[in-house]
RNA sequence: GGGGGGUUUCCCGAGCGGUCAAAGGGGUCAGACUGUAAAUCUGAUGGCAAUGCCUUCGCAGGUUCGAAUCCUGCACCCCCCA
């Protein structure tokens, strides 16, 4: 319900209990891909700190927890100091207090689950050490923390979080094909780091892949390996197979040769829409409208620009004419048309 | 409670009565180059039935031939004093 101020330049939105529960419900299935919740005594456990914070009275909290936090120490924490140094944004007492909550959570986890180590991104350092300090004062125990550097791209930006290029683990938000493509497109400069960060390939293997990559970067051996490993991890072998098939179809074979079965196989994975056949009547469907329908342009104006600038393709053939209309004559693999905007953004339209 | 500053198109940030759909930068999209790369260069960047029409400058009113720009009220944010 209360956000962590670290890193963020603005106040967080406060979430309602319902929103939080929905978020938690959404996170759990994703974590299941990476953690075992049913591994006997060492199973992963997902807890909600609302369970112990929710009924904690303000006075009790100040007495039992707040008392142990010297404000002068809190003020020296990077997360707090950076916020105070900004003149355009302040820091509310609520957010300032976040550190106490997270520290207390650590103590609770120790009490309830014997948790002794807290791991997180480096922006969590202050919060983690606050928890270690609190545990020592309250329980007289030594707890531990470990952080890793936040992953940024070679140009300093955070990875996979930009507005347009956000990368989600949920296949409903980022399909296996899109997920795979994200990694295939990764900068050379970032491949090394990502292989080490995200895959559990052995050091030798990573070295070998990178060495091979160096011999001919154009083949992007490293990106391919990275994409394959991660897609399999997140979406399973099935997801990887579909992603590779779609990639092969779009970036390999001739579009004209496709069979309906092939297109059906990747239909759900590539941005796509089904349209009634009537749309093709009366001279055909204007490309501009088709681009919008396929989700390749947000508005007709944008679609028109794409076409005018030579970035629109129908079945991989440039369609630079605004008057270009789609007709059944453009069908490939039955009743589908492959649209493309730019070099690599594909969209599929299927007429029913 | 008092005083000051602020809220502009996706973001930052100019504009301070007409020439404003609104400078500049970022981002984004497209083109060239290339390797579905990076860097660089070029163009585009509110919507639409498009030499025009509609919507946008915190919200609601008002002044005016005309407002993002002036006035009033409201909301929210920031700073300082108490």
Short mmCIF file of C-alpha atoms (C1' of nucleotides) in Angstrom, two decimals:
data_model
loop_
_atom_site.label_atom_id
_atom_site.label_comp_id
_atom_site.label_asym_id
_atom_site.label_seq_id
_atom_site.Cartn_x
_atom_site.Cartn_y
_atom_site.Cartn_z
CA UNK A 1 0.00 0.00 0.00
CA UNK A 2 3.00 2.20 0.46
CA UNK A 3 5.76 2.47 -2.08
CA UNK A 4 9.50 2.42 -1.75
CA UNK A 5 11.06 5.83 -2.46
CA UNK A 6 14.42 4.50 -3.54
CA UNK A 7 15.38 5.39 -7.06
CA UNK A 8 12.01 6.77 -7.87
CA UNK A 9 11.93 10.46 -8.41
CA UNK A 10 8.28 10.82 -7.61
CA UNK A 11 5.89 9.81 -4.92
CA UNK A 12 4.45 6.40 -5.48
CA UNK A 13 0.81 5.86 -5.96
CA UNK A 14 -0.81 4.32 -2.96
CA UNK A 15 -2.54 1.08 -3.78
CA UNK A 16 -5.73 -0.21 -2.31
CA UNK A 17 -5.90 -3.53 -0.53
CA UNK A 18 -7.83 -4.98 -3.46
CA UNK A 19 -5.31 -3.80 -6.01
CA UNK A 20 -2.55 -5.29 -3.94
CA UNK A 21 -4.22 -8.65 -3.67
CA UNK A 22 -4.74 -8.63 -7.42
CA UNK A 23 -1.08 -7.83 -7.96
CA UNK A 24 0.03 -10.59 -5.66
CA UNK A 25 -2.28 -13.04 -7.38
CA UNK A 26 -0.71 -12.05 -10.66
CA UNK A 27 2.86 -12.37 -9.48
CA UNK A 28 2.60 -15.82 -8.00
CA UNK A 29 2.09 -17.80 -11.19
CA UNK A 30 5.01 -15.98 -12.74
CA UNK A 31 7.26 -16.85 -9.84
CA UNK A 32 6.31 -20.48 -10.21
CA UNK A 33 8.43 -20.58 -13.32
CA UNK A 34 11.49 -19.83 -11.30
CA UNK A 35 10.79 -21.02 -7.79
CA UNK A 36 9.48 -24.26 -6.40
CA UNK A 37 6.58 -23.79 -4.06
CA UNK A 38 6.24 -27.48 -3.41
CA UNK A 39 9.74 -28.68 -2.71
CA UNK A 40 9.14 -30.01 0.76
CA UNK A 41 10.81 -28.26 3.69
CA UNK A 42 12.70 -25.89 1.43
CA UNK A 43 9.72 -24.67 -0.58
CA UNK A 44 9.38 -21.12 -1.66
CA UNK A 45 6.82 -19.14 0.31
CA UNK A 46 5.02 -16.04 -0.87
CA UNK A 47 3.89 -13.80 1.94
CA UNK A 48 2.09 -10.50 2.17
CA UNK A 49 3.44 -8.12 4.74
CA UNK A 50 -0.05 -6.72 5.11
CA UNK A 51 -0.70 -9.82 7.20
CA UNK A 52 1.48 -8.51 10.00
CA UNK A 53 1.55 -4.80 9.23
CA UNK A 54 -2.17 -4.43 8.65
CA UNK A 55 -3.18 -4.62 12.27
CA UNK A 56 -0.14 -2.90 13.68
CA UNK A 57 -1.30 0.21 15.51
CA UNK A 58 0.47 3.48 14.92
CA UNK A 59 1.46 3.95 18.56
CA UNK A 60 2.71 0.41 18.87
CA UNK A 61 4.69 0.79 15.70
CA UNK A 62 6.32 3.99 16.87
CA UNK A 63 7.14 2.45 20.22
CA UNK A 64 8.37 -0.93 19.07
CA UNK A 65 9.96 -0.10 15.75
CA UNK A 66 10.31 3.62 15.22
CA UNK A 67 12.23 4.04 18.46
CA UNK A 68 15.12 2.12 16.99
CA UNK A 69 15.61 4.36 14.00
CA UNK A 70 17.81 7.37 14.51
CA UNK A 71 16.62 9.96 12.06
CA UNK A 72 20.12 11.24 11.43
CA UNK A 73 21.09 7.78 10.19
CA UNK A 74 18.03 7.56 7.98
CA UNK A 75 18.88 10.91 6.47
CA UNK A 76 22.26 9.70 5.33
CA UNK A 77 20.83 6.85 3.30
CA UNK A 78 21.29 7.49 -0.39
CA UNK A 79 17.67 6.85 -1.23
CA UNK A 80 16.52 9.51 1.19
CA UNK A 81 19.29 11.99 0.59
CA UNK A 82 18.85 12.02 -3.16
CA UNK A 83 15.19 12.72 -2.74
CA UNK A 84 15.81 15.56 -0.33
CA UNK A 85 18.34 17.15 -2.62
CA UNK A 86 15.84 17.52 -5.37
CA UNK A 87 14.05 20.82 -5.35
CA UNK A 88 11.15 19.83 -7.54
CA UNK A 89 9.99 16.85 -5.58
CA UNK A 90 9.68 16.28 -1.92
CA UNK A 91 9.50 13.23 0.21
CA UNK A 92 6.45 12.58 2.27
CA UNK A 93 6.62 11.22 5.77
CA UNK A 94 4.87 8.14 4.47
CA UNK A 95 7.56 7.34 2.00
CA UNK A 96 10.24 8.30 4.45
CA UNK A 97 8.81 5.64 6.74
CA UNK A 98 8.98 2.95 4.12
CA UNK A 99 12.40 1.96 5.31
CA UNK A 100 11.00 1.09 8.72
CA UNK A 101 8.39 -1.13 7.18
CA UNK A 102 10.84 -3.07 5.10
CA UNK A 103 13.21 -3.37 8.04
CA UNK A 104 10.45 -4.70 10.21
CA UNK A 105 9.44 -7.12 7.49
CA UNK A 106 12.89 -8.64 7.63
CA UNK A 107 12.51 -9.17 11.36
CA UNK A 108 9.12 -10.76 10.83
CA UNK A 109 10.49 -13.07 8.18
CA UNK A 110 13.19 -14.09 10.59
CA UNK A 111 10.67 -14.72 13.34
CA UNK A 112 8.19 -16.62 11.23
CA UNK A 113 10.40 -18.42 8.77
CA UNK A 114 13.90 -18.27 10.14
CA UNK A 115 14.89 -16.08 7.22
CA UNK A 116 18.43 -14.78 7.67
CA UNK A 117 19.41 -13.42 4.29
CA UNK A 118 17.73 -10.77 2.19
CA UNK A 119 18.63 -10.44 -1.44
CA UNK A 120 17.77 -7.58 -3.74
CA UNK A 121 18.89 -5.05 -6.28
CA UNK A 122 21.49 -2.56 -5.21
CA UNK A 123 18.84 0.09 -4.76
CA UNK A 124 17.60 -1.96 -1.84
CA UNK A 125 20.87 -1.76 0.06
CA UNK A 126 19.68 0.88 2.50
CA UNK A 127 16.47 -0.93 3.26
CA UNK A 128 18.21 -4.24 3.76
CA UNK A 129 20.84 -2.88 6.10
CA UNK A 130 18.11 -1.10 8.02
CA UNK A 131 16.52 -4.51 8.55
CA UNK A 132 19.80 -6.00 9.69
CA UNK A 133 20.24 -3.21 12.23
CA UNK A 134 16.71 -3.56 13.50
CA UNK A 135 17.02 -7.30 13.95
CA UNK A 136 20.15 -6.84 16.00
CA UNK A 137 18.43 -4.35 18.26
CA UNK A 138 15.15 -6.20 18.63
CA UNK A 139 16.28 -9.80 18.59
CA UNK A 140 19.99 -9.64 19.13
CA UNK A 141 20.63 -11.69 16.01
CA UNK A 142 22.92 -11.18 13.07
CA UNK A 143 21.11 -11.20 9.75
CA UNK A 144 22.65 -10.81 6.31
CA UNK A 145 22.00 -9.07 3.05
CA UNK A 146 23.19 -9.39 -0.48
CA UNK A 147 22.59 -7.08 -3.41
CA UNK A 148 23.44 -7.20 -7.05
CA UNK A 149 23.94 -4.28 -9.39
CA UNK A 150 20.83 -3.15 -11.17
CA UNK A 151 20.93 -4.32 -14.72
CA UNK A 152 21.23 -1.52 -17.18
CA UNK A 153 21.88 -1.50 -20.86
CA UNK A 154 25.21 -0.36 -22.20
CA UNK A 155 23.70 3.06 -22.75
CA UNK A 156 22.71 3.32 -19.12
CA UNK A 157 19.01 2.78 -19.50
CA UNK A 158 17.13 0.26 -17.51
CA UNK A 159 16.47 -2.88 -19.42
CA UNK A 160 13.16 -3.93 -20.84
CA UNK A 161 11.22 -1.27 -19.01
CA UNK A 162 10.77 1.54 -21.49
CA UNK A 163 7.23 2.60 -22.28
CA UNK A 164 7.00 1.01 -25.67
CA UNK A 165 9.52 -1.76 -25.29
CA UNK A 166 8.45 -3.12 -21.95
CA UNK A 167 9.20 -6.78 -21.65
CA UNK A 168 6.76 -8.84 -19.62
CA UNK A 169 6.99 -12.36 -18.35
CA UNK A 170 3.27 -12.84 -18.74
CA UNK A 171 2.64 -14.40 -22.18
CA UNK A 172 -0.62 -12.47 -22.38
CA UNK A 173 1.37 -9.25 -22.38
CA UNK A 174 4.48 -10.32 -24.24
CA UNK A 175 4.04 -13.39 -26.37
CA UNK A 176 6.85 -15.95 -26.61
CA UNK A 177 7.61 -14.68 -30.12
CA UNK A 178 7.88 -11.08 -28.96
CA UNK A 179 9.91 -12.16 -25.97
CA UNK A 180 12.28 -14.10 -28.20
CA UNK A 181 12.60 -11.19 -30.60
CA UNK A 182 13.50 -8.83 -27.80
CA UNK A 183 16.62 -10.84 -27.04
CA UNK A 184 17.47 -11.47 -30.67
CA UNK A 185 17.59 -7.72 -31.12
CA UNK A 186 19.79 -7.07 -28.13
CA UNK A 187 22.84 -4.85 -28.62
CA UNK A 188 26.10 -6.69 -29.00
CA UNK A 189 27.41 -4.72 -26.07
CA UNK A 190 24.80 -6.16 -23.72
CA UNK A 191 24.84 -9.81 -24.71
CA UNK A 192 27.75 -10.79 -22.53
CA UNK A 193 26.19 -9.36 -19.38
CA UNK A 194 22.81 -10.84 -20.10
CA UNK A 195 24.12 -14.32 -20.70
CA UNK A 196 25.76 -14.20 -17.31
CA UNK A 197 22.88 -12.54 -15.54
CA UNK A 198 19.99 -14.50 -16.87
CA UNK A 199 21.11 -17.91 -17.98
CA UNK A 200 22.64 -20.64 -15.90
CA UNK A 201 25.05 -21.63 -18.61
CA UNK A 202 28.47 -22.58 -17.34
CA UNK A 203 31.30 -20.12 -17.64
CA UNK A 204 33.03 -22.29 -20.25
CA UNK A 205 29.93 -22.42 -22.36
CA UNK A 206 29.39 -18.69 -22.21
CA UNK A 207 33.00 -18.10 -23.25
CA UNK A 208 32.57 -20.50 -26.14
CA UNK A 209 29.36 -18.82 -27.33
CA UNK A 210 30.88 -15.37 -27.11
CA UNK A 211 34.00 -16.50 -28.95
CA UNK A 212 31.90 -17.90 -31.74
CA UNK A 213 29.87 -14.74 -31.81
CA UNK A 214 33.05 -12.74 -32.30
CA UNK A 215 34.00 -14.63 -35.44
CA UNK A 216 30.92 -13.34 -37.21
CA UNK A 217 28.78 -10.89 -35.30
CA UNK A 218 26.30 -10.68 -38.12
CA UNK A 219 25.05 -14.14 -37.31
CA UNK A 220 24.34 -12.99 -33.77
CA UNK A 221 25.15 -16.36 -32.34
CA UNK A 222 25.15 -15.02 -28.82
CA UNK A 223 21.78 -13.32 -29.15
CA UNK A 224 20.28 -16.48 -30.59
CA UNK A 225 21.56 -18.55 -27.73
CA UNK A 226 20.42 -16.01 -25.18
CA UNK A 227 16.98 -15.74 -26.73
CA UNK A 228 16.61 -19.49 -26.85
CA UNK A 229 17.69 -20.05 -23.27
CA UNK A 230 15.47 -17.34 -21.86
CA UNK A 231 12.42 -18.14 -23.94
CA UNK A 232 12.66 -21.74 -22.85
CA UNK A 233 13.05 -20.69 -19.23
CA UNK A 234 10.09 -18.34 -19.26
CA UNK A 235 7.76 -19.93 -21.78
CA UNK A 236 8.91 -23.52 -21.89
CA UNK A 237 10.01 -25.64 -24.82
CA UNK A 238 6.65 -25.16 -26.47
CA UNK A 239 6.90 -21.39 -26.38
CA UNK A 240 10.42 -21.51 -27.73
CA UNK A 241 9.35 -23.73 -30.62
CA UNK A 242 6.63 -21.31 -31.63
CA UNK A 243 8.92 -18.33 -31.30
CA UNK A 244 11.55 -19.93 -33.47
CA UNK A 245 9.00 -21.01 -36.03
CA UNK A 246 7.56 -17.52 -36.30
CA UNK A 247 11.03 -16.06 -36.57
CA UNK A 248 11.92 -18.51 -39.28
CA UNK A 249 8.78 -17.64 -41.21
CA UNK A 250 9.22 -13.89 -41.02
CA UNK A 251 12.95 -13.58 -41.32
CA UNK A 252 13.67 -16.61 -43.43
CA UNK A 253 11.32 -18.21 -45.87
CA UNK A 254 9.44 -16.43 -48.65
CA UNK A 255 6.11 -15.22 -47.46
CA UNK A 256 4.33 -16.41 -50.56
CA UNK A 257 5.20 -20.02 -49.84
CA UNK A 258 3.45 -20.23 -46.52
CA UNK A 259 0.80 -22.75 -45.77
CA UNK A 260 -2.27 -22.04 -43.77
CA UNK A 261 -1.14 -24.43 -41.09
CA UNK A 262 2.10 -22.53 -40.61
CA UNK A 263 0.28 -19.24 -40.22
CA UNK A 264 -2.22 -20.74 -37.82
CA UNK A 265 0.64 -22.00 -35.72
CA UNK A 266 2.04 -18.55 -35.14
CA UNK A 267 -1.15 -16.56 -35.40
CA UNK A 268 -1.71 -16.15 -31.71
CA UNK A 269 1.87 -15.26 -31.02
CA UNK A 270 2.36 -12.46 -33.44
CA UNK A 271 0.30 -9.32 -33.08
CA UNK A 272 -2.72 -10.25 -35.13
CA UNK A 273 -6.38 -9.65 -35.73
CA UNK A 274 -9.21 -11.44 -37.37
CA UNK A 275 -11.38 -9.38 -39.67
CA UNK A 276 -14.59 -10.20 -41.48
CA UNK A 277 -14.09 -10.77 -45.17
CA UNK A 278 -16.51 -8.00 -45.97
CA UNK A 279 -13.70 -5.57 -45.29
CA UNK A 280 -12.10 -6.58 -48.57
CA UNK A 281 -15.11 -5.78 -50.65
CA UNK A 282 -15.73 -2.70 -52.70
CA UNK A 283 -12.25 -2.27 -54.08
CA UNK A 284 -10.44 -3.69 -51.11
CA UNK A 285 -9.18 -2.60 -47.69
CA UNK A 286 -6.85 0.42 -47.74
CA UNK A 287 -3.37 -0.44 -46.43
CA UNK A 288 -3.61 2.43 -44.01
CA UNK A 289 -6.61 0.90 -42.32
CA UNK A 290 -5.07 -2.53 -42.43
CA UNK A 291 -2.00 -1.28 -40.58
CA UNK A 292 -4.16 0.15 -37.85
CA UNK A 293 -6.26 -2.99 -37.67
CA UNK A 294 -3.15 -5.11 -37.31
CA UNK A 295 -1.92 -2.95 -34.46
CA UNK A 296 1.10 -1.71 -36.39
CA UNK A 297 -0.02 1.90 -36.19
CA UNK A 298 -1.86 3.75 -33.47
CA UNK A 299 -3.79 5.98 -35.82
CA UNK A 300 -4.43 6.35 -39.49
CA UNK A 301 -2.22 9.39 -39.50
CA UNK A 302 0.65 7.33 -38.22
CA UNK A 303 -0.11 4.58 -40.70
CA UNK A 304 -0.17 7.09 -43.50
CA UNK A 305 3.24 8.36 -42.47
CA UNK A 306 4.64 4.88 -42.43
CA UNK A 307 3.35 4.20 -45.92
CA UNK A 308 4.51 7.55 -47.28
CA UNK A 309 7.96 7.08 -45.86
CA UNK A 310 8.29 3.68 -47.40
CA UNK A 311 8.04 1.65 -44.24
CA UNK A 312 4.95 -0.38 -44.98
CA UNK A 313 5.03 -3.86 -46.42
CA UNK A 314 2.39 -6.27 -47.59
CA UNK A 315 3.62 -9.83 -47.58
CA UNK A 316 7.13 -8.46 -47.36
CA UNK A 317 6.77 -6.31 -50.44
CA UNK A 318 6.95 -2.58 -49.96
CA UNK A 319 3.64 -0.77 -50.31
CA UNK A 320 4.52 2.89 -50.67
CA UNK A 321 1.30 3.89 -52.34
CA UNK A 322 -1.41 5.35 -50.14
CA UNK A 323 -4.01 4.07 -52.55
CA UNK A 324 -2.86 0.50 -52.21
CA UNK A 325 -5.76 -1.69 -51.24
CA UNK A 326 -5.77 -5.23 -49.97
CA UNK A 327 -7.84 -7.79 -51.81
CA UNK A 328 -8.22 -11.56 -51.70
CA UNK A 329 -5.49 -11.57 -54.33
CA UNK A 330 -3.03 -10.73 -51.55
CA UNK A 331 -3.88 -13.79 -49.48
CA UNK A 332 -1.12 -16.08 -48.41
CA UNK A 333 -1.65 -19.45 -46.80
CA UNK A 334 -5.39 -19.37 -47.25
CA UNK A 335 -6.98 -16.13 -46.08
CA UNK A 336 -4.24 -14.22 -44.30
CA UNK A 337 -2.13 -11.23 -45.13
CA UNK A 338 1.21 -10.47 -43.54
CA UNK A 339 1.78 -6.82 -42.83
CA UNK A 340 5.01 -5.27 -41.76
CA UNK A 341 5.98 -1.84 -40.51
CA UNK A 342 9.62 -1.00 -40.71
CA UNK A 343 12.23 -3.66 -40.75
CA UNK A 344 10.97 -6.03 -38.16
CA UNK A 345 7.53 -5.30 -36.81
CA UNK A 346 5.08 -7.82 -38.15
CA UNK A 347 1.35 -8.04 -37.90
CA UNK A 348 -1.01 -10.65 -39.22
CA UNK A 349 -4.51 -10.20 -40.54
CA UNK A 350 -6.74 -13.19 -41.02
CA UNK A 351 -10.00 -12.83 -42.88
CA UNK A 352 -12.93 -14.94 -41.84
"C1'" G B 1 -2.27 29.39 9.59
"C1'" G B 2 1.00 33.02 6.60
"C1'" G B 3 4.15 34.02 2.26
"C1'" G B 4 6.20 32.45 -2.40
"C1'" G B 5 6.55 29.14 -6.71
"C1'" G B 6 4.18 25.69 -9.83
"C1'" U B 7 0.36 22.46 -12.98
"C1'" U B 8 1.75 23.07 -21.21
"C1'" U B 9 1.02 18.30 -26.21
"C1'" C B 10 4.24 10.73 -24.44
"C1'" C B 11 8.36 13.02 -20.94
"C1'" C B 12 11.38 17.38 -19.83
"C1'" G B 13 10.74 22.24 -21.00
"C1'" A B 14 9.73 27.30 -23.85
"C1'" G B 15 5.53 30.31 -24.66
"C1'" C B 16 2.71 34.96 -21.25
"C1'" G B 17 -3.77 38.34 -25.81
"C1'" G B 18 -3.86 37.05 -32.26
"C1'" U B 19 1.28 34.96 -36.96
"C1'" C B 20 0.09 28.50 -31.45
"C1'" A B 21 -1.48 22.10 -32.75
"C1'" A B 22 2.11 25.44 -29.58
"C1'" A B 23 10.12 26.56 -29.83
"C1'" G B 24 13.96 23.19 -28.17
"C1'" G B 25 15.53 18.53 -26.23
"C1'" G B 26 14.35 13.42 -25.04
"C1'" G B 27 11.51 9.44 -26.45
"C1'" U B 28 8.92 7.14 -30.29
"C1'" C B 29 8.00 5.88 -35.58
"C1'" A B 30 9.93 5.56 -40.58
"C1'" G B 31 14.10 6.02 -44.31
"C1'" A B 32 19.58 5.52 -45.58
"C1'" C B 33 23.89 2.62 -43.87
"C1'" U B 34 24.09 -2.49 -41.58
"C1'" G B 35 23.93 -7.67 -39.04
"C1'" U B 36 16.42 -8.18 -37.33
"C1'" A B 37 23.23 -4.66 -33.99
"C1'" A B 38 25.49 0.02 -32.32
"C1'" A B 39 26.85 4.80 -33.85
"C1'" U B 40 25.63 8.38 -37.48
"C1'" C B 41 22.63 11.11 -40.95
"C1'" U B 42 17.46 12.33 -42.87
"C1'" G B 43 12.29 12.84 -42.28
"C1'" A B 44 7.98 12.45 -39.27
"C1'" U B 45 5.60 12.94 -34.56
"C1'" G B 46 -2.80 15.35 -31.52
"C1'" G B 47 -7.23 13.26 -34.37
"C1'" C B 48 -10.22 13.10 -38.75
"C1'" A B 49 -14.42 12.26 -44.18
"C1'" A B 50 -7.96 16.90 -44.42
"C1'" U B 51 -5.91 23.44 -48.78
"C1'" G B 52 -10.68 22.45 -44.06
"C1'" C B 53 -12.85 20.67 -39.41
"C1'" C B 54 -12.46 18.88 -34.32
"C1'" U B 55 -9.76 18.12 -29.64
"C1'" U B 56 -5.42 19.70 -26.46
"C1'" C B 57 -2.02 23.91 -22.53
"C1'" G B 58 -4.72 21.25 -13.99
"C1'" C B 59 -10.60 21.95 -13.26
"C1'" A B 60 -14.91 25.39 -13.54
"C1'" G B 61 -16.52 30.01 -14.79
"C1'" G B 62 -15.59 35.17 -16.70
"C1'" U B 63 -13.35 39.43 -19.67
"C1'" U B 64 -12.41 39.95 -25.06
"C1'" C B 65 -13.88 40.19 -31.94
"C1'" G B 66 -10.07 36.60 -30.23
"C1'" A B 67 -7.11 33.27 -24.32
"C1'" A B 68 -2.13 28.26 -23.18
"C1'" U B 69 -1.51 33.52 -22.35
"C1'" C B 70 -5.78 38.38 -18.50
"C1'" C B 71 -9.56 37.94 -14.12
"C1'" U B 72 -12.34 34.86 -10.29
"C1'" G B 73 -13.08 30.42 -7.73
"C1'" C B 74 -11.52 25.29 -6.93
"C1'" A B 75 -8.10 21.07 -6.85
"C1'" C B 76 -3.32 19.13 -6.53
"C1'" C B 77 2.22 19.69 -6.05
"C1'" C B 78 6.80 22.16 -4.28
"C1'" C B 79 9.57 25.71 -1.13
"C1'" C B 80 9.96 29.02 3.09
"C1'" C B 81 7.97 31.02 7.80
"C1'" A B 82 4.72 29.79 12.06
#
